[in-house]
GROMACS .gro file of C-alpha atoms in nm:
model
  232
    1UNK     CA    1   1.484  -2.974   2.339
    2UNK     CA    2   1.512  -2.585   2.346
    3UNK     CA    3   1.570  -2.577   1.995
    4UNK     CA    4   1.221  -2.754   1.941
    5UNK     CA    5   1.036  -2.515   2.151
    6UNK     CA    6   1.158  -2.225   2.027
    7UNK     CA    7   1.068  -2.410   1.698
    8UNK     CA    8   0.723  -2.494   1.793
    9UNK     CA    9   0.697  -2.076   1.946
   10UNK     CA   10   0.784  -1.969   1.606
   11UNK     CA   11   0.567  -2.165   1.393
   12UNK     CA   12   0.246  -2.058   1.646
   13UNK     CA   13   0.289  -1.660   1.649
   14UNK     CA   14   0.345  -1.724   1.265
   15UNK     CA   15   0.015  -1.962   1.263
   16UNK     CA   16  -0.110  -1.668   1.460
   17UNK     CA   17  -0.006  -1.345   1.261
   18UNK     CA   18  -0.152  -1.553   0.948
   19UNK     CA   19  -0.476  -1.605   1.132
   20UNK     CA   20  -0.468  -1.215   1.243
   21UNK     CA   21  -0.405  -1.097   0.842
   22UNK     CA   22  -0.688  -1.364   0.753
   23UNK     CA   23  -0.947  -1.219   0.987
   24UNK     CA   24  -0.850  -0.864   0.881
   25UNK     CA   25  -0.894  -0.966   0.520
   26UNK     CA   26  -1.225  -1.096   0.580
   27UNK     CA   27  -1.310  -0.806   0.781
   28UNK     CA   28  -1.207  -0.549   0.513
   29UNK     CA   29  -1.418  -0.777   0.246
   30UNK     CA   30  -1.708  -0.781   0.398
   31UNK     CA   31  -1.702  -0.382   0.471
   32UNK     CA   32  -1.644  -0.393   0.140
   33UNK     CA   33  -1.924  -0.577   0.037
   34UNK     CA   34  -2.146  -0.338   0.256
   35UNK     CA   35  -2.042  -0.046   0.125
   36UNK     CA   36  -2.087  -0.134  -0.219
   37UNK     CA   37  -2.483  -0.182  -0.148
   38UNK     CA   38  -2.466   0.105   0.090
   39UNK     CA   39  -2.316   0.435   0.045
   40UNK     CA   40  -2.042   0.389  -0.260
   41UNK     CA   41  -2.333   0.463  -0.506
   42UNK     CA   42  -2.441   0.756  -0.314
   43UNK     CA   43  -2.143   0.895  -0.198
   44UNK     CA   44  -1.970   0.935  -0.534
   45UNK     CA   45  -2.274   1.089  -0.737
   46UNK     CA   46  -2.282   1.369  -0.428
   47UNK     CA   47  -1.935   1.424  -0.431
   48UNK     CA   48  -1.927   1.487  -0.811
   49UNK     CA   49  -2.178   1.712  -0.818
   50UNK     CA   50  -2.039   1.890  -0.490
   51UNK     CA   51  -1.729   1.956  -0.577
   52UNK     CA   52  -1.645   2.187  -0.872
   53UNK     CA   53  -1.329   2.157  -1.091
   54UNK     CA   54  -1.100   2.374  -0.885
   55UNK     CA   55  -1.145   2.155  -0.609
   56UNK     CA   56  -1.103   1.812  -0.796
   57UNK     CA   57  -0.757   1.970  -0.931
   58UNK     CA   58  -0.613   1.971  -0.617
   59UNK     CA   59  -0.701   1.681  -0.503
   60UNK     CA   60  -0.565   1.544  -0.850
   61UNK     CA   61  -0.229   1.690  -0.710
   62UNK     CA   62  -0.265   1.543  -0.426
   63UNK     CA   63  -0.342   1.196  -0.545
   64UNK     CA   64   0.008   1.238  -0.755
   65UNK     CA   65   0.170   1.153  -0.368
   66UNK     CA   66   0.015   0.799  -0.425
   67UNK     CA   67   0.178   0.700  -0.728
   68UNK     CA   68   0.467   0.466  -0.753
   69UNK     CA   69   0.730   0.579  -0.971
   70UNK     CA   70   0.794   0.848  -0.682
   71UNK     CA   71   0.824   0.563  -0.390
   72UNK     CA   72   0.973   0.308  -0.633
   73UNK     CA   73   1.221   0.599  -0.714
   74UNK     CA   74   1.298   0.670  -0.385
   75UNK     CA   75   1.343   0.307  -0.270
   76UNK     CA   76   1.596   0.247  -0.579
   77UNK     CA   77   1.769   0.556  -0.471
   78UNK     CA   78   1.873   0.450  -0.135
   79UNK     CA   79   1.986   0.078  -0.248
   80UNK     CA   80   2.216   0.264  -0.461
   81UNK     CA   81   2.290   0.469  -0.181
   82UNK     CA   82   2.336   0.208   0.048
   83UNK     CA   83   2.582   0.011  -0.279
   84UNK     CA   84   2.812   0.297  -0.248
   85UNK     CA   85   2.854   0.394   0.064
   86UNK     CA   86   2.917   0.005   0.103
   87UNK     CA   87   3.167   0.027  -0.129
   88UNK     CA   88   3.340   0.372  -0.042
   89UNK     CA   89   3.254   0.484   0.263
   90UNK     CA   90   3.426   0.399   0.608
   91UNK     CA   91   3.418   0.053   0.786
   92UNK     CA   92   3.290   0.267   1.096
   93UNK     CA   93   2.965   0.339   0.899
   94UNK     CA   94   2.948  -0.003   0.756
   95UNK     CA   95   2.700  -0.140   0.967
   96UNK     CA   96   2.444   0.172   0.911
   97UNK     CA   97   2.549   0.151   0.541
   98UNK     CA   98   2.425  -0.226   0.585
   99UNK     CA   99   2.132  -0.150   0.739
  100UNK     CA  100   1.978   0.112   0.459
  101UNK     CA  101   2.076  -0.151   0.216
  102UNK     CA  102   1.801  -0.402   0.389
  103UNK     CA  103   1.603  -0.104   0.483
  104UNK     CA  104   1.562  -0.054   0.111
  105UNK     CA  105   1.556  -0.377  -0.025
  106UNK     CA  106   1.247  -0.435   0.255
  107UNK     CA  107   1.097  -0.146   0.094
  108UNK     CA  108   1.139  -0.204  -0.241
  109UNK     CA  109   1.011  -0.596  -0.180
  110UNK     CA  110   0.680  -0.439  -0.008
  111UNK     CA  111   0.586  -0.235  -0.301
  112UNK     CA  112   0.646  -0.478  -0.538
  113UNK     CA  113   0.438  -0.740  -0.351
  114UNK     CA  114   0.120  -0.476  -0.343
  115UNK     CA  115   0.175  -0.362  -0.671
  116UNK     CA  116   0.128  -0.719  -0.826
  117UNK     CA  117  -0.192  -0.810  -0.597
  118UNK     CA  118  -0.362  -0.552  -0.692
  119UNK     CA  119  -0.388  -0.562  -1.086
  120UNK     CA  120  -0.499  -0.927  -0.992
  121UNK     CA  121  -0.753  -0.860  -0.815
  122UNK     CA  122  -0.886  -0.583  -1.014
  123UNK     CA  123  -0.875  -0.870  -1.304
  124UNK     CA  124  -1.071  -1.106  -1.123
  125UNK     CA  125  -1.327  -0.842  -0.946
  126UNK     CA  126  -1.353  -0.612  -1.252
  127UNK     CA  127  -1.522  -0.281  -1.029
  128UNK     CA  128  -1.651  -0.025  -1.302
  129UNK     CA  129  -1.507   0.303  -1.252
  130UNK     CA  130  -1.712   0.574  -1.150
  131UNK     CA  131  -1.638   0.776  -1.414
  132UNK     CA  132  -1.934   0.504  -1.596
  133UNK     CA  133  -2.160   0.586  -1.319
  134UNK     CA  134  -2.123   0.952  -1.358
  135UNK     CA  135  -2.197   0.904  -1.778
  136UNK     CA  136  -2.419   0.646  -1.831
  137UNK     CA  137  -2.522   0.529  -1.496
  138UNK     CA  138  -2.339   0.207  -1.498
  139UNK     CA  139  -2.249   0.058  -1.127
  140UNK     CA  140  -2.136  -0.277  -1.151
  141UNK     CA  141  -1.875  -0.524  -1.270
  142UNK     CA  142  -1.688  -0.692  -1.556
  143UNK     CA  143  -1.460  -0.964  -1.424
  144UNK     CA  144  -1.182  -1.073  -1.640
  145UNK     CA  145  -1.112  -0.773  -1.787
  146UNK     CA  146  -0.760  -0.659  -1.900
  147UNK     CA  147  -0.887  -0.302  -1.932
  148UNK     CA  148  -0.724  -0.211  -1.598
  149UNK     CA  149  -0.768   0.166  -1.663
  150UNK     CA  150  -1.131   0.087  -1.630
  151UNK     CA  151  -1.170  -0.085  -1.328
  152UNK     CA  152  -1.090   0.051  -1.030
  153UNK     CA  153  -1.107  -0.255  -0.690
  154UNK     CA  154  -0.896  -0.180  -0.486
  155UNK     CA  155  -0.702   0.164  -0.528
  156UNK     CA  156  -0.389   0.135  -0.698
  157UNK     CA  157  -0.255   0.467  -0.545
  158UNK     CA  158  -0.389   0.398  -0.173
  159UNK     CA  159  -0.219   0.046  -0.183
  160UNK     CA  160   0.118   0.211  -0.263
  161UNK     CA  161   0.089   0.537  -0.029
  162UNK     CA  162  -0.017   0.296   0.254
  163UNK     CA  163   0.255   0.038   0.166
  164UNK     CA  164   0.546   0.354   0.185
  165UNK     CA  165   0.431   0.448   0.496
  166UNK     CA  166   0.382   0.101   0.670
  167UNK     CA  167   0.693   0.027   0.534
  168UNK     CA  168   0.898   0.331   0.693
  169UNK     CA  169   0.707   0.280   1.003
  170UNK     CA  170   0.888  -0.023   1.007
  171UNK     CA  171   1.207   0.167   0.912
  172UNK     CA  172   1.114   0.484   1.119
  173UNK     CA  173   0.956   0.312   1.440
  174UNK     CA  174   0.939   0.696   1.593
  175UNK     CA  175   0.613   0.852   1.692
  176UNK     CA  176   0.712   1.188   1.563
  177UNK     CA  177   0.701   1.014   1.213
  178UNK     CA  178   0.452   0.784   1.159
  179UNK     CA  179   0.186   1.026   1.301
  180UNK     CA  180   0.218   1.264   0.979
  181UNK     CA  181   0.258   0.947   0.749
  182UNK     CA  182  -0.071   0.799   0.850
  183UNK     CA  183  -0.219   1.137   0.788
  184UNK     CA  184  -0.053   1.110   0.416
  185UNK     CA  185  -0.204   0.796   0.391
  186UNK     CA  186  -0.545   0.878   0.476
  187UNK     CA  187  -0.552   1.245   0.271
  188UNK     CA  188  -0.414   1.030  -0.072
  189UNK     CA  189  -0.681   0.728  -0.006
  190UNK     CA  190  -0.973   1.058   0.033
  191UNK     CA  191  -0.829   1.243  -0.257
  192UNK     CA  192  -0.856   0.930  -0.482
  193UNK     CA  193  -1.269   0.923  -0.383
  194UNK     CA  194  -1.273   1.309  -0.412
  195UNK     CA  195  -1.179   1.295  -0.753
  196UNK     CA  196  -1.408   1.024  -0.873
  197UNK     CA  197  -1.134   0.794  -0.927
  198UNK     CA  198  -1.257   0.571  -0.675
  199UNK     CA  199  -1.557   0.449  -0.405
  200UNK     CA  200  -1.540   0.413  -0.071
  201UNK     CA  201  -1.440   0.000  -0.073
  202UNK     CA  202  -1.240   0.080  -0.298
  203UNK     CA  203  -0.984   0.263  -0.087
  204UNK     CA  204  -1.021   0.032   0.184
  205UNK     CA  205  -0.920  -0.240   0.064
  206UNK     CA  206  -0.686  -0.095  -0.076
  207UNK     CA  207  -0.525   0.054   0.181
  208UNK     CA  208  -0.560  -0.315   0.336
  209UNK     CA  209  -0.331  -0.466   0.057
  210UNK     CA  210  -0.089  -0.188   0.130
  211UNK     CA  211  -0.070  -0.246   0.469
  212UNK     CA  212  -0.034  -0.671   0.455
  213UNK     CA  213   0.229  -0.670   0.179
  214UNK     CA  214   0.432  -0.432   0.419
  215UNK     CA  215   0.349  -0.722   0.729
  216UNK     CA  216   0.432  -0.993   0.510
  217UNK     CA  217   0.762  -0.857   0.384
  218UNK     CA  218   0.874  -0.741   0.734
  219UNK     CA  219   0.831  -1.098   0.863
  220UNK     CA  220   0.990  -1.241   0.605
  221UNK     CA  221   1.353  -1.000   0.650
  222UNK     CA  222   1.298  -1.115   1.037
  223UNK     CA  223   1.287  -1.444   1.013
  224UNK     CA  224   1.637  -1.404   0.768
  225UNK     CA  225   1.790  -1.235   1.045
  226UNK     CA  226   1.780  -0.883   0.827
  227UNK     CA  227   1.739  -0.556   1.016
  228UNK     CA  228   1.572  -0.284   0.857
  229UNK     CA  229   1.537  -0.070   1.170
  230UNK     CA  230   1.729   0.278   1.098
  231UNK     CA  231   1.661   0.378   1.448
  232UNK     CA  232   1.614   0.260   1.776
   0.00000   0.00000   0.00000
């Protein structure tokens, strides 16, 4: 009898976090959708002709934070970490030792879970960079097309700069932490519309993806029972 409740408990706060990540979804879309016939246009032909090429080159450095060979790097780093220690270290540390070892697998699984929606949606939606804007006044799209250097819904780099930090907020559940990685977050996803790389819906939905795979993933090491909490 308890075992069915606590059954039927689970499967309605998942029912319920599913319903939560649906309505966000929809939410983000449709801001999407009303910033494409709003202000994307607008906003990226001021910015381009605001900001001069100094400018643009350091938010080009900036944008570098967003891309995933550093977080993927980091991630495979501490699973190796985590293998050794494991391995060689002391069986006092062997439950921290376990713990970075989920922490990073968790990590690892998040990325890789953004980093495959988002080349499939930028298949099927097909945004025109606004690089074709800027030449030859093109602002549309071109679904279906495997050119994914020229399409740019949603940003690659915001999706993996928000997925790191949601991620090691999970990891890092500390205040003094996550307030500096959400402001990472947010000055990658403004540097990648800065630099023309990007419009506004672009970034937001990106920074959506990030931020589900990273909710999806964590659900998925609790329900196996696999802590990726580093501190308390």
């Amino acid at each position: 009898m308890i075992a069915s409740v606590l059954t039927a408990g689970q499967r309605a706060l998942s029912l319920a976090h599913r319903g939560r990540l649906r309505a966000g979804l929809i939410a983000v879309a449709l801001v999407c959708i009303a910033c494409a016939v709003t202000i994307d246009k607008p906003v990226a032909l001021f910015l381009h002709s605001w900001l001069d090429e100094d400018t643009r080159a350091i938010f080009h450095l900036t944008s570098k934070i967003g891309e995933g060979y550093v977080w993927y790097g980091g991630g495979i780093a501490a699973l190796l970490a985590a293998w050794l220690g494991r391995r060689r270290g002391r069986a006092t540390a062997e439950a921290l030792w376990e713990r970075i070892h989920y922490a990073a697998l968790f990590f690892l699984g998040a990325n890789l879970l953004a980093s495959l929606t988002v080349p499939l949606l930028k298949l099927m939606i097909g945004r025109q960079r606004p690089r074709f804007l800027f030449k030859d006044g093109l602002y549309g799209f071109s679904p279906f097309t495997f050119r994914f250097g020229d399409v740019c819904f949603p940003s690659g780099h915001t999706q993996t700069i928000v997925t790191a930090m949601v991620a090691l907020a999970f990891i890092l559940p500390d205040r003094r932490v996550i307030l500096p990685m959400a402001g990472l977050a947010l000055l990658v996803g403004a540097s990648r519309i800065l630099v023309g790389a990007h419009y506004v819906g672009d970034v937001l939905m990106g920074a959506y993806v990030g931020a589900a795979a990273a909710v999806l993933m964590h659900r998925l090491f609790v329900r196996r029972g696999w802590n990726v909490r580093l501190i308390k």
